[in-house]
XYZ file of C-alpha atoms in Angstrom:
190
model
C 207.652 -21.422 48.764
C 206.169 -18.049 50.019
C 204.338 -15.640 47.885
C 203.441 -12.090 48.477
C 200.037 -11.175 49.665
C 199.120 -9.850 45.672
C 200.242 -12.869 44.149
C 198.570 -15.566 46.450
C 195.593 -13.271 46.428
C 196.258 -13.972 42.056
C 196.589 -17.536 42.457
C 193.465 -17.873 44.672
C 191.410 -15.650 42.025
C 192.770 -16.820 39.203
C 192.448 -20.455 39.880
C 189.637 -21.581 38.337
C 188.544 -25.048 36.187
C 188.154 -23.482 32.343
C 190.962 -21.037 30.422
C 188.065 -18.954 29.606
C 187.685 -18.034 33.553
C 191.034 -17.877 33.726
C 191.349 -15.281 31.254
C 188.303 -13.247 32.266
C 190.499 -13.450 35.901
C 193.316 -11.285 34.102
C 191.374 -8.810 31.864
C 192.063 -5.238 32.666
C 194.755 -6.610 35.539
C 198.071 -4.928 35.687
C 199.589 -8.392 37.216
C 201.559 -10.227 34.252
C 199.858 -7.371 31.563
C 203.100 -6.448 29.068
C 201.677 -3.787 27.264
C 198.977 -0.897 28.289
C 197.140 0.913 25.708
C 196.860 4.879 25.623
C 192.901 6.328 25.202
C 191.976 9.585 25.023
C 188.880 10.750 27.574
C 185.843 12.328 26.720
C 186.079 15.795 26.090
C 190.004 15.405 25.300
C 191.225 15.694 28.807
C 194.006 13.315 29.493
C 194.329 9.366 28.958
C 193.777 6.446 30.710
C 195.310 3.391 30.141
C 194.336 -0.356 29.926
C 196.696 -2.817 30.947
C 196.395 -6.102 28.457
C 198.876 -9.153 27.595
C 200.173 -9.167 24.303
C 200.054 -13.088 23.794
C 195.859 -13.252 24.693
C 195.548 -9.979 21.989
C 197.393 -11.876 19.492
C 195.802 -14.841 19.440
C 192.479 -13.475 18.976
C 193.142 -10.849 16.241
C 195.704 -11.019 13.471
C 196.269 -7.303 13.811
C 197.545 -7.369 17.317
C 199.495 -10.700 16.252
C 201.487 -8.545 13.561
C 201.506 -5.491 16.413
C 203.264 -7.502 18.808
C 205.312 -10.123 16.988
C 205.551 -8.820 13.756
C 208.846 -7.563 11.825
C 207.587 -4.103 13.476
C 206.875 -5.110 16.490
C 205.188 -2.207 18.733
C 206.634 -1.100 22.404
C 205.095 -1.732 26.212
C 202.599 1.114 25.370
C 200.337 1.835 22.900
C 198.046 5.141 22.013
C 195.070 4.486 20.419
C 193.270 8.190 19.251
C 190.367 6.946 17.540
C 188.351 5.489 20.240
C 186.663 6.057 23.534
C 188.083 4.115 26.653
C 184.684 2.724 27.562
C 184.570 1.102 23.494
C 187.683 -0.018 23.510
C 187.380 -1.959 26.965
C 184.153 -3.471 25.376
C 186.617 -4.833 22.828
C 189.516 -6.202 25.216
C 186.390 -7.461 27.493
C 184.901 -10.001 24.213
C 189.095 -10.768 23.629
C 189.425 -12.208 27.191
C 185.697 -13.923 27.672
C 183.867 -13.668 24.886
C 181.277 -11.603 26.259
C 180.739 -7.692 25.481
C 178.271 -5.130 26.960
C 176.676 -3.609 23.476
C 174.115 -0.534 24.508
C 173.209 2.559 21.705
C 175.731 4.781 23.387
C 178.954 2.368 22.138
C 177.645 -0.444 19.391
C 178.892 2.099 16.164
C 182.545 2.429 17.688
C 182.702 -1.326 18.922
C 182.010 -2.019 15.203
C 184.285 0.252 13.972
C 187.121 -1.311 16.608
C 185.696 -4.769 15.515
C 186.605 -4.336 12.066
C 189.502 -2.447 12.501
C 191.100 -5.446 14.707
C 189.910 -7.782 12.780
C 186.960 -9.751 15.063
C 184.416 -10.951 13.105
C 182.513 -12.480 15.746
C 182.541 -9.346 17.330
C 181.732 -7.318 14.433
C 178.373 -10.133 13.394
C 177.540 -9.331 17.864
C 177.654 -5.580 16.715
C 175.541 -6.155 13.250
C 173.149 -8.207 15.213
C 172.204 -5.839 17.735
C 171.882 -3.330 15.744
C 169.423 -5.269 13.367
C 167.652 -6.456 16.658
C 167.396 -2.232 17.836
C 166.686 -0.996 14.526
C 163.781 1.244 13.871
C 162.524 4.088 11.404
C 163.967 6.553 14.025
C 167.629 5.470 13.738
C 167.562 3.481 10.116
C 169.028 6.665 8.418
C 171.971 6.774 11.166
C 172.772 3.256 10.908
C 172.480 2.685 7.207
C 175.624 4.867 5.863
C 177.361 2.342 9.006
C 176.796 -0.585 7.600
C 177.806 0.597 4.025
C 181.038 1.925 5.084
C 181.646 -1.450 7.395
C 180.236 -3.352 4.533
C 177.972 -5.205 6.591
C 175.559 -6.728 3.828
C 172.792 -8.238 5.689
C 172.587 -5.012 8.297
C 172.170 -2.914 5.278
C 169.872 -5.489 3.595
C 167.772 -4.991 6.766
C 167.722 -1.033 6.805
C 166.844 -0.994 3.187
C 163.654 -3.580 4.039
C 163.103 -1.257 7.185
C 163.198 2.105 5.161
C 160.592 0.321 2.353
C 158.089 -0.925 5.384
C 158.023 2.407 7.256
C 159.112 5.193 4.585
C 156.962 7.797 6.187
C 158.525 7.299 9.278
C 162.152 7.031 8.177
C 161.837 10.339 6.185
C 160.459 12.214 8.921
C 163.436 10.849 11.196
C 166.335 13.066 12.377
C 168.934 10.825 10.666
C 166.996 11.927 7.326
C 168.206 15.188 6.905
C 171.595 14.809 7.424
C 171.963 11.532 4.963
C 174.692 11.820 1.833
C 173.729 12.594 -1.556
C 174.967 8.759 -2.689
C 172.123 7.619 0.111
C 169.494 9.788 -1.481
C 170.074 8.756 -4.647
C 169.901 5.345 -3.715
C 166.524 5.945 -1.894
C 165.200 7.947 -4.677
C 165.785 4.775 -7.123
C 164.153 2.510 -5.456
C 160.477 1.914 -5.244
């Protein structure tokens, strides 16, 4: 049996020992992908699209499972318009292998795409690194976060953070743009 060049060069990549190389192998592929997702790019020019495989999405997330194979199943392509391409391939990335590249610039929306599709591994990843990059500079940008994600123990941490270094947090630039309901919170405590 003869196979074209693309699939033997498939077969030769994508034969490896565990299912979890196997699956990194096919992330982002077009080869055997049955349904692409729609981004917008930065600055709202165009969209680019991620190819993915409905059965791998499915299994990890019980929002893609009722996407796919539920009584309203979704078509071959779907448009996603509240999240950056770079976020959202973080997400499918930690789907395939279990691994995800977390930096300041895309930790808030992985969160937000973590909860949204239902990943709580992902979404503790997210709540960890932030807890981990969390200082009296950013505590007032990443506190109304983790109340609206209701992430307990990230907030639990802010709170601690804002009652060691008060000075500092207050004079941050995440202070003066904070909601009444956060004030009022801060303003009742010691």
């Amino acid at each position: 049996m003869s196979m074209n060049p693309e699939r033997e060069e498939f077969w030769q990549t994508i034969a490896r020992s565990t299912i979890k190389e196997r699956c990194k192998g096919i992330f982002n592929q077009e080869l055997l992908s049955d349904v692409k997702f729609a981004v917008c790019c930065e600055g709202g020019s165009g969209s680019k699209t991620i190819p993915a495989h409905k059965f791998v999405l499915a299994i990890s997330s019980p929002v893609f499972f009722a996407m796919f194979y539920g009584e309203m199943a979704e078509r071959d392509c779907v448009e996603i318009p509240d999240c950056d391409y770079e976020s959202l391939l973080e997400v499918l990335r930690f789907i395939y292998s279990d691994e995800v590249n977390i930096n300041p610039c895309n930790v808030m929306e992985v969160l937000y795409l973590a909860k949204k599709y239902m990943l709580p591994t992902l979404a503790e990843k997210c709540s960890v690194y932030l807890k981990e990059n969390l200082d009296a500079s950013s505590v007032f940008l990443v506190l109304p976060q983790a109340q609206k994600y209701e992430e307990k123990d990230l907030l639990d941490h802010c709170w601690k953070r804002i009652e060691t270094e008060t000075v500092e947090a207050v004079k941050s630039d995440g202070f003066v743009a904070i909601e009444r309901s956060v004030l009022e919170e801060l303003v009742e405590r010691d």
